[in-house]
Amino acid sequence: MTPDSIKKLVALLSQLPSLGPRQATRVAFHIAGMPTSEVTELARVINETARLKRCTQCFRIDELTTGRCTICANPRRDQASIIIVEKETDVLTLEKTKAIKGRYLVLGDLPKDGVLTTQQRTRLAALKKSIADLPGGIASEIIIGFSPTTYGDLNAEIVAGQIKGITQKISRLGRGIPTGGEIEFADEQTLDAAIKNRN
Amino acid sequence: MTPDSIKKLVALLSQLPSLGPRQATRVAFHIAGMPTSEVTELARVINETARLKRCTQCFRIDELTTGRCTICANPRRDQASIIIVEKETDVLTLEKTKAIKGRYLVLGDLPKDGVLTTQQRTRLAALKKSIADLPGGIASEIIIGFSPTTYGDLNAEIVAGQIKGITQKISRLGRGIPTGGEIEFADEQTLDAAIKNRN
């Protein structure tokens, strides 16, 4: 019933984040139904992204062919202050605040089983090396910038264990009632955190 | 901050069903971070789908270069009984039941404003033509197979208005408590329909 090329596309799309098999099937049929020029354009732009490289220091994908990204190479960013985040989009969101004066480390999709991937270990090792190369050989602060979810909390503990000794301070992003949020609808854990973090 | 090719990809991905701008950004960065061989393979398979054609009768995408699909060309399917559905995946799901003895008409993504697109009008016109060509010149039944949602209901009424006079019977899929569902958790409208459709 389902054409082979649709099946193949569904298999590939299902591996992307936020696309389950059902959504992948719908997207695949949608793509197949687009005018040929649009299909070709989508394929071309996808191929274009293969040119992008990861920063050798923060492992963020950027418009570069080699070396460090614009954030890491910026002499005004504090190299001794690092925020470890899960993904590129977290960097984009945090940069909008202009509140991060240091640099980033993108760790990649957090594991659900509490075991860091080889790639993640490599990135943490590179962080340690870059910190060892600093004057003084120690970071002033490492913020673990994971979302306050079950997996975020689990992985935050694991990462904290890995970076002990290479930084003067380890912190996490504050928890509390989001701006615009109502106390009435906040859950108990959030309220508990908001009370502890009162200022 | 965001590389140009990522921005372009996000713009294209946001137009696909079930991908909002936030998810599209995440998917775009994910694609850009995949090994080049996987990126190339995804682009290749996407291009491959451009070969697929729509059936000239039911407008379903299938492994064909021209003419009618395997369902429409099957002499054992009742050409006088038609079920109008929104999308290809609905055909796949309904075919699994083996309960549809007739043929389909894929109308395409239902409009939210109650105005059928030119493409949808063309497809309904083709349906009318194919029914006029039947012996007798009238369909025995047209089932409007839209999901029982607000937009499904709205568009069902519109389509029903369009097909009056070309069929002996117009019906919609039955509503009621889904198999495995609990009465306790069914909403009022569902229960009301289940009581009316009791058998």
Short mmCIF file of C-alpha atoms in Angstrom, two decimals:
data_model
loop_
_atom_site.label_atom_id
_atom_site.label_comp_id
_atom_site.label_asym_id
_atom_site.label_seq_id
_atom_site.Cartn_x
_atom_site.Cartn_y
_atom_site.Cartn_z
CA MET A 1 0.00 0.00 0.00
CA THR A 2 2.59 2.57 1.06
CA PRO A 3 5.11 3.42 -1.69
CA ASP A 4 8.70 2.33 -0.92
CA SER A 5 10.15 5.81 -1.05
CA ILE A 6 7.55 6.98 1.48
CA LYS A 7 8.46 4.08 3.78
CA LYS A 8 12.15 4.98 3.54
CA LEU A 9 11.40 8.64 4.23
CA VAL A 10 9.21 7.76 7.23
CA ALA A 11 12.06 5.65 8.66
CA LEU A 12 14.49 8.57 8.36
CA LEU A 13 12.05 11.22 9.62
CA SER A 14 11.12 9.09 12.66
CA GLN A 15 14.69 9.46 13.90
CA LEU A 16 14.41 13.23 14.09
CA PRO A 17 13.50 14.84 17.41
CA SER A 18 9.80 15.55 18.04
CA LEU A 19 8.57 13.37 15.13
CA GLY A 20 6.85 10.13 16.12
CA PRO A 21 6.10 7.45 13.49
CA ARG A 22 2.56 8.77 12.95
CA GLN A 23 3.67 12.36 12.41
CA ALA A 24 6.58 11.17 10.25
CA THR A 25 4.12 9.34 7.97
CA ARG A 26 1.96 12.42 7.65
CA VAL A 27 4.99 14.62 6.91
CA ALA A 28 6.32 12.11 4.35
CA PHE A 29 3.04 12.08 2.40
CA HIS A 30 2.92 15.86 2.63
CA ILE A 31 6.42 16.15 1.14
CA ALA A 32 5.56 13.65 -1.60
CA GLY A 33 2.51 15.75 -2.44
CA MET A 34 4.39 19.06 -2.73
CA PRO A 35 5.24 20.49 -6.16
CA THR A 36 8.51 19.00 -7.46
CA SER A 37 10.26 22.38 -7.26
CA GLU A 38 9.51 22.59 -3.51
CA VAL A 39 10.66 19.02 -2.90
CA THR A 40 13.93 19.75 -4.72
CA GLU A 41 14.42 22.97 -2.75
CA LEU A 42 13.90 21.17 0.57
CA ALA A 43 16.45 18.50 -0.39
CA ARG A 44 18.90 21.19 -1.55
CA VAL A 45 18.67 23.18 1.70
CA ILE A 46 19.09 19.99 3.74
CA ASN A 47 22.24 19.19 1.77
CA GLU A 48 23.44 22.74 2.38
CA THR A 49 23.43 22.23 6.16
CA ALA A 50 26.00 19.45 5.76
CA ARG A 51 28.55 22.23 5.12
CA LEU A 52 28.13 23.63 8.63
CA LYS A 53 30.70 22.63 11.22
CA ARG A 54 30.78 22.36 14.99
CA CYS A 55 32.82 24.79 17.02
CA THR A 56 35.90 22.95 18.31
CA GLN A 57 35.42 24.42 21.79
CA CYS A 58 31.67 24.53 22.54
CA PHE A 59 30.56 22.00 19.88
CA ARG A 60 27.84 24.33 18.69
CA ILE A 61 26.91 24.21 15.01
CA ASP A 62 27.76 27.51 13.34
CA GLU A 63 28.51 29.19 10.02
CA LEU A 64 32.16 28.16 10.08
CA THR A 65 34.40 25.80 8.24
CA THR A 66 36.89 25.21 11.02
CA GLY A 67 37.91 26.48 14.47
CA ARG A 68 35.90 28.32 17.08
CA CYS A 69 32.45 29.91 16.80
CA THR A 70 31.74 33.63 17.15
CA ILE A 71 30.86 33.27 20.85
CA CYS A 72 33.95 31.26 21.78
CA ALA A 73 36.25 33.49 19.72
CA ASN A 74 34.83 36.70 21.28
CA PRO A 75 37.59 38.15 23.50
CA ARG A 76 34.98 39.87 25.69
CA ARG A 77 33.40 36.59 26.76
CA ASP A 78 34.70 35.22 30.06
CA GLN A 79 36.48 31.97 29.22
CA ALA A 80 36.50 30.92 32.88
CA SER A 81 32.70 30.92 33.16
CA ILE A 82 30.89 28.14 31.31
CA ILE A 83 27.26 27.14 30.96
CA ILE A 84 26.64 23.55 29.89
CA VAL A 85 23.44 23.16 27.83
CA GLU A 86 21.74 20.31 26.03
CA LYS A 87 21.27 21.73 22.54
CA GLU A 88 21.89 24.58 20.09
CA THR A 89 18.41 26.01 20.53
CA ASP A 90 19.12 26.43 24.26
CA VAL A 91 22.14 28.59 23.34
CA LEU A 92 19.99 30.73 21.05
CA THR A 93 17.35 31.20 23.77
CA LEU A 94 19.89 32.03 26.48
CA GLU A 95 21.82 34.44 24.21
CA LYS A 96 18.65 36.49 23.76
CA THR A 97 18.82 37.40 27.48
CA LYS A 98 22.33 38.85 27.01
CA ALA A 99 22.87 37.67 30.61
CA ILE A 100 25.48 35.00 29.83
CA LYS A 101 28.91 36.63 30.00
CA GLY A 102 30.86 33.41 29.64
CA ARG A 103 30.93 30.64 27.06
CA TYR A 104 28.89 27.50 26.38
CA LEU A 105 29.32 23.78 26.12
CA VAL A 106 26.66 22.02 24.04
CA LEU A 107 26.43 18.47 25.38
CA GLY A 108 23.86 17.07 22.93
CA ASP A 109 20.55 15.28 23.59
CA LEU A 110 20.54 14.13 27.21
CA PRO A 111 20.46 10.34 27.67
CA LYS A 112 17.35 8.91 29.32
CA ASP A 113 19.23 6.10 31.03
CA GLY A 114 21.74 8.21 32.92
CA VAL A 115 24.70 7.01 30.85
CA LEU A 116 26.56 9.72 28.94
CA THR A 117 27.37 8.86 25.33
CA THR A 118 30.93 8.61 24.06
CA GLN A 119 30.38 11.92 22.26
CA GLN A 120 29.28 13.58 25.50
CA ARG A 121 32.30 12.21 27.37
CA THR A 122 34.55 13.56 24.60
CA ARG A 123 32.94 17.00 24.93
CA LEU A 124 33.35 17.05 28.72
CA ALA A 125 36.98 15.96 28.28
CA ALA A 126 37.51 18.85 25.85
CA LEU A 127 35.97 21.21 28.44
CA LYS A 128 38.36 19.93 31.12
CA LYS A 129 41.30 20.42 28.75
CA SER A 130 40.21 23.99 27.88
CA ILE A 131 39.86 24.80 31.58
CA ALA A 132 43.27 23.28 32.38
CA ASP A 133 44.71 25.62 29.73
CA LEU A 134 43.23 28.70 31.46
CA PRO A 135 45.48 30.97 33.56
CA GLY A 136 45.05 29.39 37.01
CA GLY A 137 43.80 26.15 35.47
CA ILE A 138 40.37 26.36 37.08
CA ALA A 139 36.95 27.70 36.02
CA SER A 140 35.28 30.35 38.16
CA GLU A 141 31.80 28.90 37.64
CA ILE A 142 30.11 26.19 35.64
CA ILE A 143 26.34 26.58 35.33
CA ILE A 144 24.53 23.37 34.47
CA GLY A 145 21.86 24.79 32.19
CA PHE A 146 19.59 21.78 31.77
CA SER A 147 15.79 22.04 31.88
CA PRO A 148 14.37 21.24 35.33
CA THR A 149 12.81 17.98 34.15
CA THR A 150 13.37 14.44 35.44
CA TYR A 151 16.05 13.78 32.83
CA GLY A 152 17.52 17.24 33.24
CA ASP A 153 17.88 16.70 36.98
CA LEU A 154 19.31 13.20 36.57
CA ASN A 155 21.90 14.33 34.03
CA ALA A 156 22.72 17.45 36.02
CA GLU A 157 23.84 15.24 38.90
CA ILE A 158 25.93 13.08 36.59
CA VAL A 159 27.59 16.07 34.94
CA ALA A 160 28.17 17.71 38.34
CA GLY A 161 30.10 14.58 39.35
CA GLN A 162 32.23 14.86 36.21
CA ILE A 163 33.23 18.50 36.66
CA LYS A 164 34.00 18.50 40.37
CA GLY A 165 37.51 19.85 40.92
CA ILE A 166 37.76 21.85 37.70
CA THR A 167 35.63 24.78 38.88
CA GLN A 168 35.28 26.96 41.95
CA LYS A 169 31.51 26.90 41.77
CA ILE A 170 28.85 24.65 40.26
CA SER A 171 25.33 26.06 39.89
CA ARG A 172 22.03 25.38 38.15
CA LEU A 173 19.48 27.79 36.69
CA GLY A 174 17.05 29.07 39.32
CA ARG A 175 13.64 27.52 39.75
CA GLY A 176 10.51 29.39 40.60
CA ILE A 177 7.26 30.77 39.26
CA PRO A 178 7.73 31.88 35.64
CA THR A 179 7.03 35.54 34.85
CA GLY A 180 3.34 35.85 34.08
CA GLY A 181 2.62 32.59 35.89
CA GLU A 182 0.01 32.39 38.61
CA ILE A 183 0.72 31.02 42.08
CA GLU A 184 -2.61 29.24 41.93
CA PHE A 185 -1.49 27.07 39.03
CA ALA A 186 2.10 26.45 40.11
CA ASP A 187 2.85 22.91 41.24
CA GLU A 188 4.17 22.16 44.72
CA GLN A 189 7.80 21.63 43.69
CA THR A 190 7.86 24.92 41.79
CA LEU A 191 6.36 26.79 44.76
CA ASP A 192 8.79 25.11 47.11
CA ALA A 193 11.67 26.27 44.90
CA ALA A 194 10.17 29.77 44.62
CA ILE A 195 10.02 30.06 48.40
CA LYS A 196 13.62 28.86 48.80
CA ASN A 197 14.84 31.21 46.02
CA ARG A 198 12.94 34.24 47.30
CA ASN A 199 14.78 37.52 46.91
CA MET B 1 23.63 33.84 15.47
CA THR B 2 21.71 31.20 13.52
CA PRO B 3 23.46 30.12 10.30
CA ASP B 4 21.64 31.10 7.09
CA SER B 5 21.14 27.55 5.88
CA ILE B 6 19.54 26.63 9.23
CA LYS B 7 17.20 29.62 8.93
CA LYS B 8 16.20 28.57 5.42
CA LEU B 9 15.64 24.98 6.57
CA VAL B 10 13.55 26.13 9.54
CA ALA B 11 11.36 28.19 7.19
CA LEU B 12 10.74 25.15 4.96
CA LEU B 13 10.22 22.70 7.82
CA SER B 14 7.74 25.03 9.56
CA GLN B 15 5.41 24.59 6.59
CA LEU B 16 5.18 20.84 7.15
CA PRO B 17 2.26 19.46 9.15
CA SER B 18 2.84 18.91 12.90
CA LEU B 19 6.06 21.00 13.00
CA GLY B 20 5.81 24.35 14.75
CA PRO B 21 8.64 26.91 14.46
CA ARG B 22 10.24 25.72 17.71
CA GLN B 23 10.26 22.06 16.69
CA ALA B 24 11.40 23.00 13.19
CA THR B 25 14.42 24.79 14.68
CA ARG B 26 15.29 21.80 16.79
CA VAL B 27 14.94 19.43 13.82
CA ALA B 28 17.03 21.74 11.60
CA PHE B 29 19.92 21.80 14.07
CA HIS B 30 19.60 18.05 14.48
CA ILE B 31 19.86 17.52 10.72
CA ALA B 32 22.83 19.90 10.50
CA GLY B 33 24.53 17.88 13.23
CA MET B 34 24.06 14.49 11.56
CA PRO B 35 26.97 12.83 9.75
CA THR B 36 27.20 14.10 6.14
CA SER B 37 26.31 10.65 4.77
CA GLU B 38 22.99 10.69 6.68
CA VAL B 39 22.20 14.24 5.58
CA THR B 40 22.83 13.28 1.95
CA GLU B 41 20.68 10.16 2.31
CA LEU B 42 17.77 12.17 3.75
CA ALA B 43 17.98 14.67 0.87
CA ARG B 44 18.17 11.82 -1.65
CA VAL B 45 15.08 10.02 -0.29
CA ILE B 46 13.16 13.31 -0.21
CA ASN B 47 14.03 13.86 -3.86
CA GLU B 48 12.92 10.31 -4.61
CA THR B 49 9.37 11.05 -3.42
CA ALA B 50 9.04 13.67 -6.15
CA ARG B 51 8.70 10.76 -8.60
CA LEU B 52 5.45 9.60 -6.99
CA LYS B 53 2.21 10.61 -8.67
CA ARG B 54 -1.35 11.13 -7.54
CA CYS B 55 -4.06 8.74 -8.69
CA THR B 56 -6.18 10.55 -11.27
CA GLN B 57 -9.40 9.33 -9.64
CA CYS B 58 -8.88 9.39 -5.85
CA PHE B 59 -5.88 11.81 -5.79
CA ARG B 60 -4.00 9.51 -3.47
CA ILE B 61 -0.20 9.45 -3.77
CA ASP B 62 0.95 6.02 -4.92
CA GLU B 63 3.76 4.10 -6.60
CA LEU B 64 2.56 4.98 -10.07
CA THR B 65 3.69 7.11 -12.95
CA THR B 66 0.28 7.79 -14.44
CA GLY B 67 -3.37 6.69 -14.23
CA ARG B 68 -5.27 5.11 -11.39
CA CYS B 69 -3.96 3.64 -8.14
CA THR B 70 -4.24 -0.02 -7.12
CA ILE B 71 -7.43 0.61 -5.12
CA CYS B 72 -9.23 2.55 -7.87
CA ALA B 73 -8.13 0.10 -10.57
CA ASN B 74 -9.28 -2.94 -8.55
CA PRO B 75 -12.36 -4.37 -10.36
CA ARG B 76 -13.66 -5.85 -7.10
CA ARG B 77 -14.01 -2.44 -5.45
CA ASP B 78 -17.47 -0.93 -5.69
CA GLN B 79 -17.11 2.21 -7.84
CA ALA B 80 -20.52 3.48 -6.72
CA SER B 81 -19.55 3.65 -3.05
CA ILE B 82 -17.07 6.37 -2.09
CA ILE B 83 -15.52 7.48 1.17
CA ILE B 84 -14.14 11.02 1.22
CA VAL B 85 -11.15 11.40 3.56
CA GLU B 86 -8.76 14.19 4.44
CA LYS B 87 -5.38 12.58 3.84
CA GLU B 88 -3.40 9.56 2.63
CA THR B 89 -2.75 8.30 6.14
CA ASP B 90 -6.52 8.07 6.69
CA VAL B 91 -6.73 5.76 3.65
CA LEU B 92 -3.97 3.56 5.08
CA THR B 93 -5.70 3.35 8.47
CA LEU B 94 -9.13 2.59 6.98
CA GLU B 95 -7.71 -0.02 4.56
CA LYS B 96 -6.36 -1.98 7.53
CA THR B 97 -9.96 -2.66 8.62
CA LYS B 98 -10.74 -4.27 5.21
CA ALA B 99 -14.26 -2.89 5.80
CA ILE B 100 -14.24 -0.37 2.94
CA LYS B 101 -15.58 -2.10 -0.15
CA GLY B 102 -15.74 1.01 -2.31
CA ARG B 103 -13.20 3.61 -3.35
CA TYR B 104 -11.74 6.77 -1.82
CA LEU B 105 -11.46 10.46 -2.52
CA VAL B 106 -8.55 12.19 -0.76
CA LEU B 107 -9.57 15.82 -0.31
CA GLY B 108 -6.35 17.15 1.26
CA ASP B 109 -5.82 19.11 4.50
CA LEU B 110 -9.18 20.49 5.61
CA PRO B 111 -9.42 24.30 5.63
CA LYS B 112 -9.91 25.93 9.03
CA ASP B 113 -12.00 28.77 7.63
CA GLY B 114 -14.69 26.70 5.99
CA VAL B 115 -13.63 27.66 2.46
CA LEU B 116 -12.55 24.76 0.24
CA THR B 117 -9.36 25.36 -1.74
CA THR B 118 -9.32 25.40 -5.54
CA GLN B 119 -7.60 22.02 -5.40
CA GLN B 120 -10.37 20.60 -3.24
CA ARG B 121 -13.05 21.96 -5.57
CA THR B 122 -11.23 20.35 -8.50
CA ARG B 123 -11.19 17.02 -6.70
CA LEU B 124 -14.89 17.19 -5.86
CA ALA B 125 -15.61 18.11 -9.50
CA ALA B 126 -13.62 15.04 -10.61
CA LEU B 127 -15.67 12.92 -8.19
CA LYS B 128 -18.92 14.26 -9.67
CA LYS B 129 -17.66 13.51 -13.17
CA SER B 130 -16.66 9.94 -12.23
CA ILE B 131 -20.09 9.39 -10.65
CA ALA B 132 -21.87 10.81 -13.71
CA ASP B 133 -19.95 8.25 -15.80
CA LEU B 134 -21.26 5.33 -13.66
CA PRO B 135 -24.08 3.15 -14.97
CA GLY B 136 -27.11 4.94 -13.56
CA GLY B 137 -25.12 8.12 -13.07
CA ILE B 138 -25.51 8.15 -9.29
CA ALA B 139 -23.48 6.88 -6.32
CA SER B 140 -25.08 4.41 -3.91
CA GLU B 141 -23.38 5.96 -0.88
CA ILE B 142 -20.82 8.61 -0.07
CA ILE B 143 -19.33 8.33 3.41
CA ILE B 144 -17.77 11.56 4.69
CA GLY B 145 -14.81 10.09 6.56
CA PHE B 146 -13.55 13.17 8.41
CA SER B 147 -12.43 13.04 12.05
CA PRO B 148 -15.19 14.12 14.46
CA THR B 149 -13.42 17.35 15.38
CA THR B 150 -14.64 20.94 15.08
CA TYR B 151 -12.99 21.34 11.65
CA GLY B 152 -14.04 17.86 10.59
CA ASP B 153 -17.67 18.63 11.42
CA LEU B 154 -17.58 22.04 9.74
CA ASN B 155 -16.08 20.67 6.54
CA ALA B 156 -18.38 17.63 6.57
CA GLU B 157 -21.34 19.97 6.32
CA ILE B 158 -19.74 21.91 3.49
CA VAL B 159 -18.87 18.75 1.56
CA ALA B 160 -22.33 17.31 2.19
CA GLY B 161 -23.77 20.42 0.52
CA GLN B 162 -21.52 19.87 -2.50
CA ILE B 163 -22.43 16.23 -3.09
CA LYS B 164 -26.18 16.43 -2.62
CA GLY B 165 -27.91 14.98 -5.67
CA ILE B 166 -25.04 12.78 -6.86
CA THR B 167 -25.59 10.00 -4.30
CA GLN B 168 -28.49 8.03 -2.88
CA LYS B 169 -27.09 8.24 0.64
CA ILE B 170 -24.68 10.48 2.54
CA SER B 171 -23.28 9.18 5.82
CA ARG B 172 -20.54 9.87 8.35
CA LEU B 173 -18.45 7.48 10.42
CA GLY B 174 -20.20 6.43 13.64
CA ARG B 175 -19.42 8.13 16.92
CA GLY B 176 -19.28 6.41 20.25
CA ILE B 177 -17.02 5.08 22.95
CA PRO B 178 -13.79 3.73 21.40
CA THR B 179 -13.01 0.06 22.00
CA GLY B 180 -11.08 -0.18 25.26
CA GLY B 181 -12.39 3.22 26.34
CA GLU B 182 -14.08 3.70 29.68
CA ILE B 183 -17.50 5.27 30.08
CA GLU B 184 -16.17 7.16 33.09
CA PHE B 185 -13.70 9.09 30.93
CA ALA B 186 -15.90 9.63 27.87
CA ASP B 187 -17.05 13.22 27.33
CA GLU B 188 -20.71 14.13 27.18
CA GLN B 189 -20.93 14.46 23.38
CA THR B 190 -19.32 11.04 22.89
CA LEU B 191 -21.71 9.44 25.38
CA ASP B 192 -24.65 11.16 23.76
CA ALA B 193 -23.57 9.76 20.37
CA ALA B 194 -22.98 6.32 21.91
CA ILE B 195 -26.51 6.27 23.31
CA LYS B 196 -28.01 7.35 19.98
CA ASN B 197 -25.90 4.80 18.05
CA ARG B 198 -26.63 1.92 20.45
CA ASN B 199 -27.04 -1.45 18.76
#
